[in-house]
């Protein structure tokens, strides 16, 4: 009898859970899920492998400062894949935060809206750069430009099959070494940055490609951003540390990853210049380095009252991103004061993103 009574009580509680969530009693439910009544008591963030170490540091800091909050689950599955998961819906089955090394796209936001994720908060948390590097024991003969990189790894540079096998085929000033570039997969925001900040710049050095953009956007995108698949460019997955290891094993290869991984391995890696500018904290902070980019987190507003600690986690980001903060010590490039202040206001008010400015 006692077992049946307990079962009836549990069933009654489950039935009341959605109503209690609506009344704002999420904390008592241990994480009501935005009206679905399914409890979850741990924050879940997905997305960028570049943002991952920073998000993990913030999560660990929060768990230490407030033992009542379970340390958030942080997954590194790439910006594109993370946003896809984030936009699938509202509820305990779906992530609360998407970490991104590029801005959300209009089509991704539209997918969010179609699935009921209609209040997305965009917070720019810092700066990073897409860095090119070789092993510190490498030949130290690479001085690259976007045109060099485009000619080396594009599938069809300027519309022609890529027959370059050595860097010297691309530019006689470069070493006669086989082209071997270890880099991110197609789901990665770093791969998107490689395309948008480097490959497109190299491609558009030819006026014919600029004209193609106006005439045929699909062909232009394929010509300027598709990466070769014949072994010269090697997709290393979402683990940027694996790129570091591969460069150690092959000192004549070139790696592509977020600047923070270069900063963390000064004894193992040497950054390569891009248009004569080396990737560094200073050159990324003032955008002299061509590969500089902002980093973001996207927060699901519908989960703010339902998931315990979610507001505190966002506040921990804000508390950590100053010049003397945790994130700077982790290698993140700090944003200018005005940008930090603006995003701190967004985080405090949880102001939803206006999609009008998205591409």
Coordinates of N, CA and C in Angstrom, one line a residue, residues 95-311:
X95 N 20.3 21.4 -25.3 CA 21.3 22.2 -24.6 C 20.8 23.6 -24.2
X96 N 21.4 24.2 -23.1 CA 21.0 25.5 -22.6 C 21.8 26.6 -23.3
X97 N 23.1 26.2 -23.7 CA 24.0 27.2 -24.3 C 24.7 26.6 -25.5
X98 N 24.9 27.4 -26.5 CA 25.8 27.0 -27.6 C 27.0 27.9 -27.6
X99 N 28.2 27.3 -27.5 CA 29.5 28.1 -27.6 C 29.8 28.2 -29.1
X100 N 30.3 29.4 -29.6 CA 30.5 29.6 -31.0 C 31.7 30.4 -31.3
X101 N 32.5 30.0 -32.2 CA 33.7 30.8 -32.7 C 33.4 31.6 -33.9
X102 N 32.1 31.7 -34.2 CA 31.6 32.7 -35.2 C 30.2 33.0 -34.8
X103 N 29.6 34.0 -35.5 CA 28.3 34.5 -35.2 C 27.2 33.5 -35.7
X104 N 26.1 33.3 -35.1 CA 25.0 32.5 -35.6 C 24.5 33.1 -36.9
X105 N 24.2 32.2 -37.8 CA 23.7 32.6 -39.1 C 22.2 32.8 -39.1
X106 N 21.7 33.6 -40.1 CA 20.3 33.8 -40.2 C 19.5 32.5 -40.4
X107 N 20.1 31.6 -41.2 CA 19.4 30.3 -41.4 C 19.3 29.5 -40.1
X108 N 20.4 29.6 -39.3 CA 20.4 28.8 -38.1 C 19.4 29.4 -37.1
X109 N 19.3 30.8 -37.0 CA 18.4 31.4 -36.2 C 17.0 31.1 -36.6
X110 N 16.7 31.0 -37.9 CA 15.4 30.7 -38.4 C 15.0 29.2 -38.0
X111 N 16.0 28.3 -38.0 CA 15.8 27.0 -37.6 C 15.4 26.9 -36.1
X112 N 16.1 27.7 -35.3 CA 15.8 27.9 -33.8 C 14.3 28.3 -33.7
X113 N 13.9 29.3 -34.4 CA 12.6 29.9 -34.3 C 11.5 28.8 -34.7
X114 N 11.8 28.1 -35.7 CA 10.9 27.0 -36.2 C 10.6 26.0 -35.1
X115 N 11.7 25.8 -34.3 CA 11.6 24.7 -33.2 C 11.2 25.3 -31.9
X116 N 10.7 26.6 -31.9 CA 10.3 27.2 -30.6 C 11.3 27.8 -29.8
X117 N 12.6 27.9 -30.3 CA 13.7 28.6 -29.6 C 13.6 30.0 -30.1
X118 N 12.7 30.8 -29.6 CA 12.5 32.1 -30.2 C 13.1 33.3 -29.4
X119 N 13.7 33.0 -28.3 CA 14.4 34.0 -27.5 C 15.9 33.6 -27.2
X120 N 16.7 34.0 -28.1 CA 18.1 33.6 -28.0 C 19.0 34.8 -27.6
X121 N 19.7 34.6 -26.6 CA 20.6 35.7 -26.1 C 22.0 35.5 -26.6
X122 N 22.5 36.5 -27.3 CA 23.9 36.5 -27.9 C 24.8 37.3 -27.0
X123 N 25.9 36.7 -26.5 CA 26.9 37.4 -25.7 C 28.2 37.2 -26.3
X124 N 28.9 38.2 -26.6 CA 30.3 38.2 -27.1 C 31.2 38.1 -25.9
X125 N 32.0 37.0 -25.8 CA 32.7 36.8 -24.6 C 34.2 37.1 -24.7
X126 N 34.7 37.3 -25.9 CA 36.1 37.6 -26.0 C 36.6 37.6 -27.5
X127 N 37.9 37.6 -27.7 CA 38.4 37.6 -29.0 C 39.4 36.4 -29.2
X128 N 39.6 36.0 -30.4 CA 40.5 34.9 -30.7 C 41.0 35.1 -32.1
X129 N 41.9 34.3 -32.5 CA 42.4 34.4 -33.9 C 42.6 33.0 -34.5
X130 N 42.3 32.9 -35.8 CA 42.6 31.6 -36.4 C 44.1 31.6 -36.7
X131 N 44.8 30.8 -36.1 CA 46.3 30.8 -36.2 C 46.8 29.7 -37.0
X132 N 47.9 30.0 -37.8 CA 48.6 29.0 -38.5 C 50.0 28.9 -37.8
X133 N 50.4 27.6 -37.7 CA 51.6 27.3 -36.9 C 52.3 26.1 -37.4
X134 N 53.6 26.0 -37.0 CA 54.4 24.8 -37.3 C 55.0 24.5 -36.0
X135 N 55.6 23.3 -35.9 CA 56.4 22.9 -34.7 C 57.5 23.8 -34.5
X136 N 57.9 24.1 -33.3 CA 59.0 24.9 -33.0 C 60.3 24.4 -33.6
X137 N 60.3 23.1 -33.8 CA 61.5 22.4 -34.4 C 61.4 22.4 -35.9
X138 N 60.4 23.1 -36.5 CA 60.2 23.1 -37.9 C 61.2 24.0 -38.6
X139 N 61.1 24.1 -40.0 CA 62.2 24.9 -40.7 C 62.1 26.4 -40.6
X140 N 61.1 26.9 -40.0 CA 61.0 28.4 -39.9 C 61.2 29.1 -41.2
X141 N 60.5 28.6 -42.2 CA 60.7 29.3 -43.5 C 59.3 29.7 -44.1
X142 N 58.3 29.6 -43.3 CA 56.9 29.9 -43.8 C 56.6 31.3 -43.4
X143 N 56.3 32.1 -44.4 CA 55.7 33.5 -44.3 C 54.5 33.5 -45.2
X144 N 53.3 33.3 -44.7 CA 52.2 33.0 -45.6 C 51.3 34.3 -45.9
X145 N 50.5 34.2 -46.9 CA 49.5 35.2 -47.2 C 48.2 34.5 -47.4
X146 N 47.0 35.1 -47.4 CA 45.8 34.5 -47.7 C 45.8 33.9 -49.1
X147 N 46.5 34.5 -50.1 CA 46.6 34.0 -51.4 C 47.3 32.7 -51.4
X148 N 48.5 32.6 -50.7 CA 49.2 31.4 -50.6 C 48.4 30.2 -50.0
X149 N 47.7 30.5 -49.0 CA 46.9 29.5 -48.3 C 45.7 29.0 -49.2
X150 N 45.1 30.0 -49.9 CA 44.0 29.6 -50.8 C 44.5 28.7 -51.9
X151 N 45.6 29.1 -52.5 CA 46.2 28.3 -53.6 C 46.6 26.9 -53.2
X152 N 47.0 26.8 -51.9 CA 47.5 25.6 -51.4 C 46.4 24.6 -51.0
X153 N 45.3 25.1 -50.5 CA 44.3 24.1 -49.9 C 42.9 24.2 -50.5
X154 N 42.7 25.2 -51.4 CA 41.4 25.2 -52.1 C 41.2 24.1 -53.0
X155 N 40.0 23.6 -53.1 CA 39.8 22.4 -54.0 C 40.0 22.8 -55.5
X156 N 39.5 24.0 -55.9 CA 39.6 24.5 -57.2 C 40.0 26.0 -57.2
X157 N 41.2 26.3 -56.9 CA 41.7 27.7 -56.8 C 41.4 28.4 -58.2
X158 N 40.7 29.5 -58.0 CA 40.3 30.4 -59.2 C 39.6 29.5 -60.3
X159 N 38.9 28.5 -59.9 CA 38.1 27.7 -60.8 C 38.8 26.5 -61.5
X160 N 40.1 26.3 -61.2 CA 40.9 25.3 -61.8 C 41.3 24.2 -60.8
X161 N 41.4 22.9 -61.2 CA 41.8 21.8 -60.3 C 43.1 22.2 -59.6
X162 N 43.2 21.8 -58.3 CA 44.4 22.1 -57.6 C 45.4 21.1 -57.8
X163 N 46.5 21.5 -58.6 CA 47.6 20.5 -58.9 C 48.8 20.8 -58.1
X164 N 48.8 21.8 -57.1 CA 49.9 22.1 -56.3 C 50.3 21.0 -55.4
X165 N 51.5 20.6 -55.4 CA 51.9 19.5 -54.5 C 52.9 20.0 -53.4
X166 N 53.7 21.0 -53.8 CA 54.6 21.6 -52.8 C 54.3 23.1 -52.6
X167 N 54.7 23.6 -51.5 CA 54.5 25.0 -51.2 C 55.1 25.9 -52.3
X168 N 56.2 25.5 -52.8 CA 56.9 26.2 -53.9 C 56.1 26.3 -55.2
X169 N 55.2 25.3 -55.3 CA 54.2 25.4 -56.5 C 53.3 26.6 -56.3
X170 N 53.0 26.9 -55.1 CA 52.1 28.0 -54.8 C 52.7 29.3 -54.9
X171 N 54.0 29.4 -54.4 CA 54.7 30.6 -54.3 C 56.2 30.2 -54.3
X172 N 57.0 30.6 -55.3 CA 58.4 30.2 -55.4 C 59.2 30.6 -54.1
X173 N 58.7 31.6 -53.4 CA 59.4 32.1 -52.2 C 59.2 31.1 -51.0
X174 N 58.3 30.2 -51.1 CA 58.0 29.2 -50.1 C 58.9 28.0 -50.3
X175 N 59.1 27.2 -49.2 CA 59.9 26.0 -49.3 C 59.4 24.9 -50.2
X176 N 60.2 24.2 -50.8 CA 59.8 23.1 -51.7 C 59.5 21.8 -50.9
X177 N 58.6 22.0 -49.9 CA 58.1 21.0 -49.1 C 56.7 20.6 -49.5
X178 N 56.3 19.3 -49.3 CA 54.9 18.9 -49.6 C 53.9 19.7 -48.8
X179 N 52.8 20.1 -49.5 CA 51.7 20.7 -48.7 C 51.0 19.7 -47.8
X180 N 51.0 20.0 -46.6 CA 50.3 19.2 -45.6 C 49.8 20.1 -44.5
X181 N 48.5 20.3 -44.5 CA 47.9 21.2 -43.5 C 46.9 20.4 -42.6
X182 N 47.1 20.4 -41.3 CA 46.2 19.8 -40.4 C 45.2 20.9 -39.9
X183 N 43.9 20.6 -40.0 CA 43.0 21.6 -39.7 C 41.6 21.1 -39.2
X184 N 40.7 22.0 -39.0 CA 39.4 21.7 -38.4 C 38.4 21.1 -39.4
X185 N 37.4 20.4 -39.0 CA 36.4 19.8 -39.9 C 35.3 20.8 -40.3
X186 N 34.4 20.4 -41.2 CA 33.4 21.3 -41.7 C 32.4 21.8 -40.7
X187 N 32.3 21.1 -39.5 CA 31.4 21.5 -38.5 C 31.9 22.5 -37.6
X188 N 33.2 22.9 -37.8 CA 33.9 23.8 -36.8 C 33.8 25.2 -37.2
X189 N 33.6 26.1 -36.2 CA 33.6 27.5 -36.4 C 35.0 28.0 -36.9
X190 N 36.0 27.3 -36.5 CA 37.4 27.6 -37.0 C 37.5 27.4 -38.5
X191 N 36.9 26.3 -38.9 CA 36.8 26.0 -40.4 C 36.1 27.2 -41.1
X192 N 35.0 27.6 -40.5 CA 34.2 28.8 -41.1 C 35.1 30.0 -41.1
X193 N 35.9 30.2 -40.1 CA 36.7 31.4 -40.0 C 37.8 31.3 -41.1
X194 N 38.4 30.0 -41.2 CA 39.4 29.8 -42.3 C 38.8 30.2 -43.6
X195 N 37.6 29.8 -43.9 CA 37.0 30.2 -45.2 C 36.8 31.7 -45.3
X196 N 36.1 32.3 -44.3 CA 35.6 33.6 -44.4 C 36.8 34.7 -44.2
X197 N 37.7 34.4 -43.4 CA 38.8 35.4 -43.1 C 40.0 35.2 -44.0
X198 N 40.2 34.0 -44.5 CA 41.4 33.7 -45.2 C 41.2 33.3 -46.7
X199 N 40.4 32.2 -46.9 CA 40.3 31.7 -48.2 C 39.5 32.7 -49.1
X200 N 38.5 33.3 -48.6 CA 37.7 34.2 -49.4 C 38.6 35.4 -49.8
X201 N 39.5 35.9 -48.8 CA 40.4 37.0 -49.1 C 41.4 36.6 -50.2
X202 N 41.9 35.4 -50.1 CA 42.8 34.9 -51.2 C 42.1 34.8 -52.5
X203 N 40.9 34.2 -52.5 CA 40.1 34.1 -53.7 C 39.8 35.4 -54.4
X204 N 39.4 36.4 -53.6 CA 39.0 37.6 -54.2 C 40.1 38.5 -54.6
X205 N 41.4 38.0 -54.5 CA 42.5 38.7 -55.0 C 42.4 38.8 -56.6
X206 N 41.6 37.9 -57.1 CA 41.4 37.8 -58.5 C 40.1 38.5 -58.9
X207 N 40.1 39.6 -59.6 CA 38.8 40.3 -59.9 C 37.8 39.5 -60.6
X208 N 38.2 38.4 -61.3 CA 37.2 37.6 -61.9 C 36.4 36.8 -60.9
X209 N 36.9 36.6 -59.7 CA 36.2 35.9 -58.6 C 35.2 36.8 -58.0
X210 N 35.6 38.1 -57.9 CA 34.6 39.1 -57.4 C 33.5 39.3 -58.3
X211 N 33.7 39.2 -59.6 CA 32.7 39.3 -60.6 C 31.8 38.0 -60.6
X212 N 32.4 36.9 -60.3 CA 31.6 35.6 -60.2 C 30.7 35.7 -59.0
X213 N 31.1 36.3 -57.9 CA 30.3 36.5 -56.7 C 29.0 37.2 -57.1
X214 N 29.0 38.2 -57.9 CA 27.8 39.0 -58.3 C 27.0 38.2 -59.3
X215 N 27.6 37.3 -60.0 CA 26.9 36.6 -61.1 C 26.3 35.2 -60.6
X216 N 27.1 34.5 -59.8 CA 26.7 33.1 -59.5 C 27.2 32.8 -58.1
X217 N 26.4 33.0 -57.1 CA 26.8 32.9 -55.7 C 27.2 31.5 -55.3
X218 N 26.5 30.5 -55.9 CA 26.7 29.1 -55.6 C 28.1 28.7 -56.1
X219 N 28.4 29.0 -57.3 CA 29.7 28.7 -57.9 C 30.8 29.4 -57.2
X220 N 30.5 30.7 -56.9 CA 31.5 31.5 -56.2 C 31.9 30.8 -54.9
X221 N 30.9 30.4 -54.1 CA 31.1 29.8 -52.8 C 31.9 28.5 -52.9
X222 N 31.6 27.7 -53.9 CA 32.4 26.5 -54.1 C 33.8 26.8 -54.5
X223 N 34.0 27.7 -55.4 CA 35.3 28.1 -55.9 C 36.2 28.7 -54.8
X224 N 35.6 29.5 -54.0 CA 36.4 30.2 -53.0 C 36.5 29.5 -51.6
X225 N 35.6 28.6 -51.3 CA 35.7 28.1 -49.9 C 35.8 26.6 -49.8
X226 N 35.5 25.8 -50.9 CA 35.7 24.4 -50.8 C 37.2 24.0 -50.6
X227 N 37.4 23.1 -49.7 CA 38.8 22.7 -49.4 C 39.1 21.3 -50.1
X228 N 40.3 21.2 -50.5 CA 40.7 20.0 -51.3 C 40.6 18.8 -50.4
X229 N 40.4 17.6 -51.0 CA 40.2 16.4 -50.2 C 41.2 15.3 -50.7
X230 N 42.3 15.7 -51.2 CA 43.3 14.7 -51.8 C 44.4 14.4 -50.8
X231 N 44.3 14.8 -49.6 CA 45.3 14.5 -48.6 C 46.2 15.7 -48.2
X232 N 46.2 16.8 -49.0 CA 47.0 17.9 -48.7 C 46.4 18.7 -47.5
X233 N 45.1 18.6 -47.3 CA 44.4 19.2 -46.1 C 43.8 18.0 -45.4
X234 N 44.2 17.9 -44.1 CA 43.8 16.7 -43.3 C 42.8 17.2 -42.2
X235 N 41.6 16.7 -42.2 CA 40.6 17.1 -41.2 C 41.0 16.3 -39.9
X236 N 41.2 17.0 -38.8 CA 41.7 16.4 -37.6 C 40.5 16.3 -36.5
X237 N 39.3 16.6 -36.9 CA 38.2 16.5 -36.0 C 38.2 17.8 -35.1
X238 N 37.4 17.7 -34.0 CA 37.2 18.8 -33.1 C 38.2 18.9 -32.0
X239 N 39.2 18.1 -32.0 CA 40.2 18.1 -31.0 C 41.4 18.9 -31.4
X240 N 41.5 20.2 -31.1 CA 42.6 21.0 -31.5 C 43.9 20.5 -30.9
X241 N 43.9 19.9 -29.8 CA 45.1 19.4 -29.2 C 45.7 18.3 -30.1
X242 N 44.9 17.6 -30.9 CA 45.4 16.6 -31.8 C 46.3 17.3 -32.9
X243 N 45.9 18.5 -33.3 CA 46.7 19.2 -34.3 C 48.1 19.5 -33.7
X244 N 48.1 19.9 -32.5 CA 49.4 20.2 -31.8 C 50.3 18.9 -31.8
X245 N 49.7 17.8 -31.5 CA 50.4 16.5 -31.5 C 50.9 16.2 -32.9
X246 N 50.1 16.4 -33.9 CA 50.5 16.0 -35.2 C 51.7 16.9 -35.7
X247 N 51.6 18.1 -35.3 CA 52.7 19.0 -35.7 C 54.0 18.6 -35.0
X248 N 53.9 18.1 -33.8 CA 55.1 17.6 -33.1 C 55.7 16.4 -33.9
X249 N 54.8 15.6 -34.4 CA 55.2 14.3 -35.1 C 55.7 14.7 -36.5
X250 N 55.3 15.7 -37.1 CA 55.7 16.1 -38.4 C 56.1 17.6 -38.5
X251 N 57.3 17.9 -38.2 CA 57.7 19.3 -38.1 C 57.6 20.1 -39.4
X252 N 57.4 19.5 -40.5 CA 57.3 20.2 -41.8 C 55.8 20.5 -42.2
X253 N 54.9 20.1 -41.3 CA 53.4 20.3 -41.6 C 53.0 21.7 -41.0
X254 N 51.9 22.1 -41.5 CA 51.3 23.4 -41.0 C 50.0 23.0 -40.3
X255 N 49.7 23.7 -39.2 CA 48.4 23.4 -38.4 C 47.6 24.7 -38.4
X256 N 46.3 24.5 -38.3 CA 45.3 25.6 -38.2 C 44.4 25.3 -37.0
X257 N 44.3 26.3 -36.0 CA 43.5 26.2 -34.8 C 43.3 27.6 -34.2
X258 N 42.6 27.6 -33.1 CA 42.4 28.9 -32.4 C 43.7 29.3 -31.8
X259 N 43.9 30.6 -31.7 CA 45.1 31.2 -31.2 C 45.4 30.7 -29.8
X260 N 44.4 30.5 -29.0 CA 44.7 30.1 -27.6 C 45.5 28.8 -27.5
X261 N 45.4 27.9 -28.5 CA 46.2 26.7 -28.5 C 47.7 27.0 -28.8
X262 N 47.9 28.0 -29.6 CA 49.3 28.5 -29.9 C 49.8 29.1 -28.6
X263 N 49.0 29.9 -28.0 CA 49.5 30.6 -26.8 C 49.8 29.6 -25.6
X264 N 49.1 28.5 -25.6 CA 49.3 27.5 -24.5 C 50.6 26.7 -24.8
X265 N 51.1 26.7 -26.0 CA 52.2 25.8 -26.3 C 53.4 26.5 -26.9
X266 N 53.9 27.6 -26.3 CA 55.0 28.4 -26.8 C 56.3 27.6 -27.0
X267 N 56.5 26.6 -26.3 CA 57.7 25.8 -26.4 C 57.6 24.7 -27.5
X268 N 56.4 24.5 -27.9 CA 56.2 23.4 -28.9 C 55.8 23.9 -30.3
X269 N 55.3 25.1 -30.3 CA 54.7 25.7 -31.6 C 55.3 27.0 -31.9
X270 N 55.4 27.3 -33.2 CA 55.8 28.6 -33.7 C 54.7 29.2 -34.6
X271 N 54.1 30.3 -34.3 CA 53.1 30.9 -35.1 C 53.7 31.4 -36.4
X272 N 52.9 31.3 -37.5 CA 53.3 31.8 -38.8 C 52.6 33.1 -39.1
X273 N 53.4 34.0 -39.8 CA 52.8 35.3 -40.1 C 51.8 35.2 -41.2
X274 N 50.9 36.0 -41.2 CA 49.8 36.1 -42.2 C 49.9 37.6 -42.7
X275 N 50.2 37.7 -44.0 CA 50.4 39.1 -44.5 C 51.4 39.9 -43.7
X276 N 52.5 39.2 -43.2 CA 53.5 39.8 -42.5 C 53.2 40.1 -41.0
X277 N 52.1 39.7 -40.5 CA 51.7 40.0 -39.1 C 51.6 38.6 -38.4
X278 N 52.3 38.5 -37.3 CA 52.3 37.3 -36.5 C 51.1 37.3 -35.6
X279 N 50.5 36.1 -35.4 CA 49.4 36.0 -34.4 C 49.9 36.2 -33.0
X280 N 49.3 37.2 -32.3 CA 49.7 37.5 -30.9 C 48.5 38.1 -30.2
X281 N 48.6 38.2 -28.9 CA 47.6 38.9 -28.1 C 47.3 40.3 -28.7
X282 N 48.4 41.0 -28.9 CA 48.3 42.5 -29.3 C 47.7 42.6 -30.7
X283 N 48.2 41.8 -31.6 CA 47.7 41.9 -33.0 C 46.3 41.4 -33.2
X284 N 45.8 40.5 -32.3 CA 44.4 40.1 -32.4 C 43.5 41.1 -31.7
X285 N 44.0 41.7 -30.6 CA 43.2 42.7 -29.9 C 42.9 43.9 -30.7
X286 N 43.8 44.3 -31.6 CA 43.5 45.5 -32.4 C 43.2 45.1 -33.8
X287 N 43.0 43.8 -34.1 CA 42.6 43.3 -35.4 C 43.6 43.6 -36.5
X288 N 44.9 43.8 -36.1 CA 45.9 43.9 -37.2 C 46.1 42.6 -37.8
X289 N 46.0 41.5 -37.0 CA 46.1 40.2 -37.6 C 44.9 39.8 -38.4
X290 N 45.1 39.4 -39.6 CA 43.9 39.1 -40.5 C 43.0 38.1 -40.0
X291 N 43.4 37.2 -39.2 CA 42.6 36.1 -38.7 C 41.9 36.3 -37.4
X292 N 41.8 37.6 -36.9 CA 41.2 37.9 -35.7 C 39.7 37.7 -35.8
X293 N 39.0 37.2 -34.7 CA 37.6 37.0 -34.7 C 37.0 37.0 -33.3
X294 N 35.7 37.4 -33.2 CA 35.1 37.3 -31.9 C 34.6 36.0 -31.5
X295 N 34.4 35.7 -30.2 CA 33.9 34.4 -29.7 C 32.5 34.7 -29.0
X296 N 31.6 33.8 -29.1 CA 30.3 34.0 -28.5 C 29.8 32.8 -27.7
X297 N 28.8 33.1 -26.8 CA 27.9 32.1 -26.3 C 26.5 32.5 -26.6
X298 N 25.7 31.5 -26.9 CA 24.2 31.8 -27.1 C 23.5 31.0 -26.0
X299 N 22.6 31.8 -25.4 CA 21.8 31.3 -24.2 C 20.4 31.2 -24.5
X300 N 19.8 30.1 -24.2 CA 18.3 29.8 -24.4 C 17.5 30.5 -23.3
X301 N 16.9 31.6 -23.6 CA 16.2 32.4 -22.5 C 15.1 31.5 -21.9
X302 N 14.5 30.6 -22.6 CA 13.4 29.8 -22.0 C 13.9 28.9 -20.9
X303 N 15.2 28.6 -20.8 CA 15.8 27.8 -19.8 C 16.2 28.5 -18.6
X304 N 16.2 29.8 -18.6 CA 16.8 30.6 -17.5 C 16.2 30.3 -16.2
X305 N 14.9 30.2 -16.1 CA 14.3 29.9 -14.8 C 14.2 28.4 -14.5
X306 N 14.4 27.6 -15.6 CA 14.2 26.1 -15.4 C 15.4 25.4 -15.0
X307 N 16.6 25.9 -15.4 CA 17.8 25.2 -15.1 C 18.6 25.8 -14.0
X308 N 18.8 25.2 -12.9 CA 19.5 25.8 -11.7 C 20.9 26.2 -12.1
X309 N 21.2 27.4 -11.8 CA 22.6 27.9 -12.0 C 22.9 28.5 -13.3
X310 N 21.9 28.5 -14.2 CA 22.2 29.0 -15.6 C 22.5 30.5 -15.6
X311 N 21.7 31.2 -14.8 CA 22.0 32.7 -14.7 C 23.4 32.9 -14.1

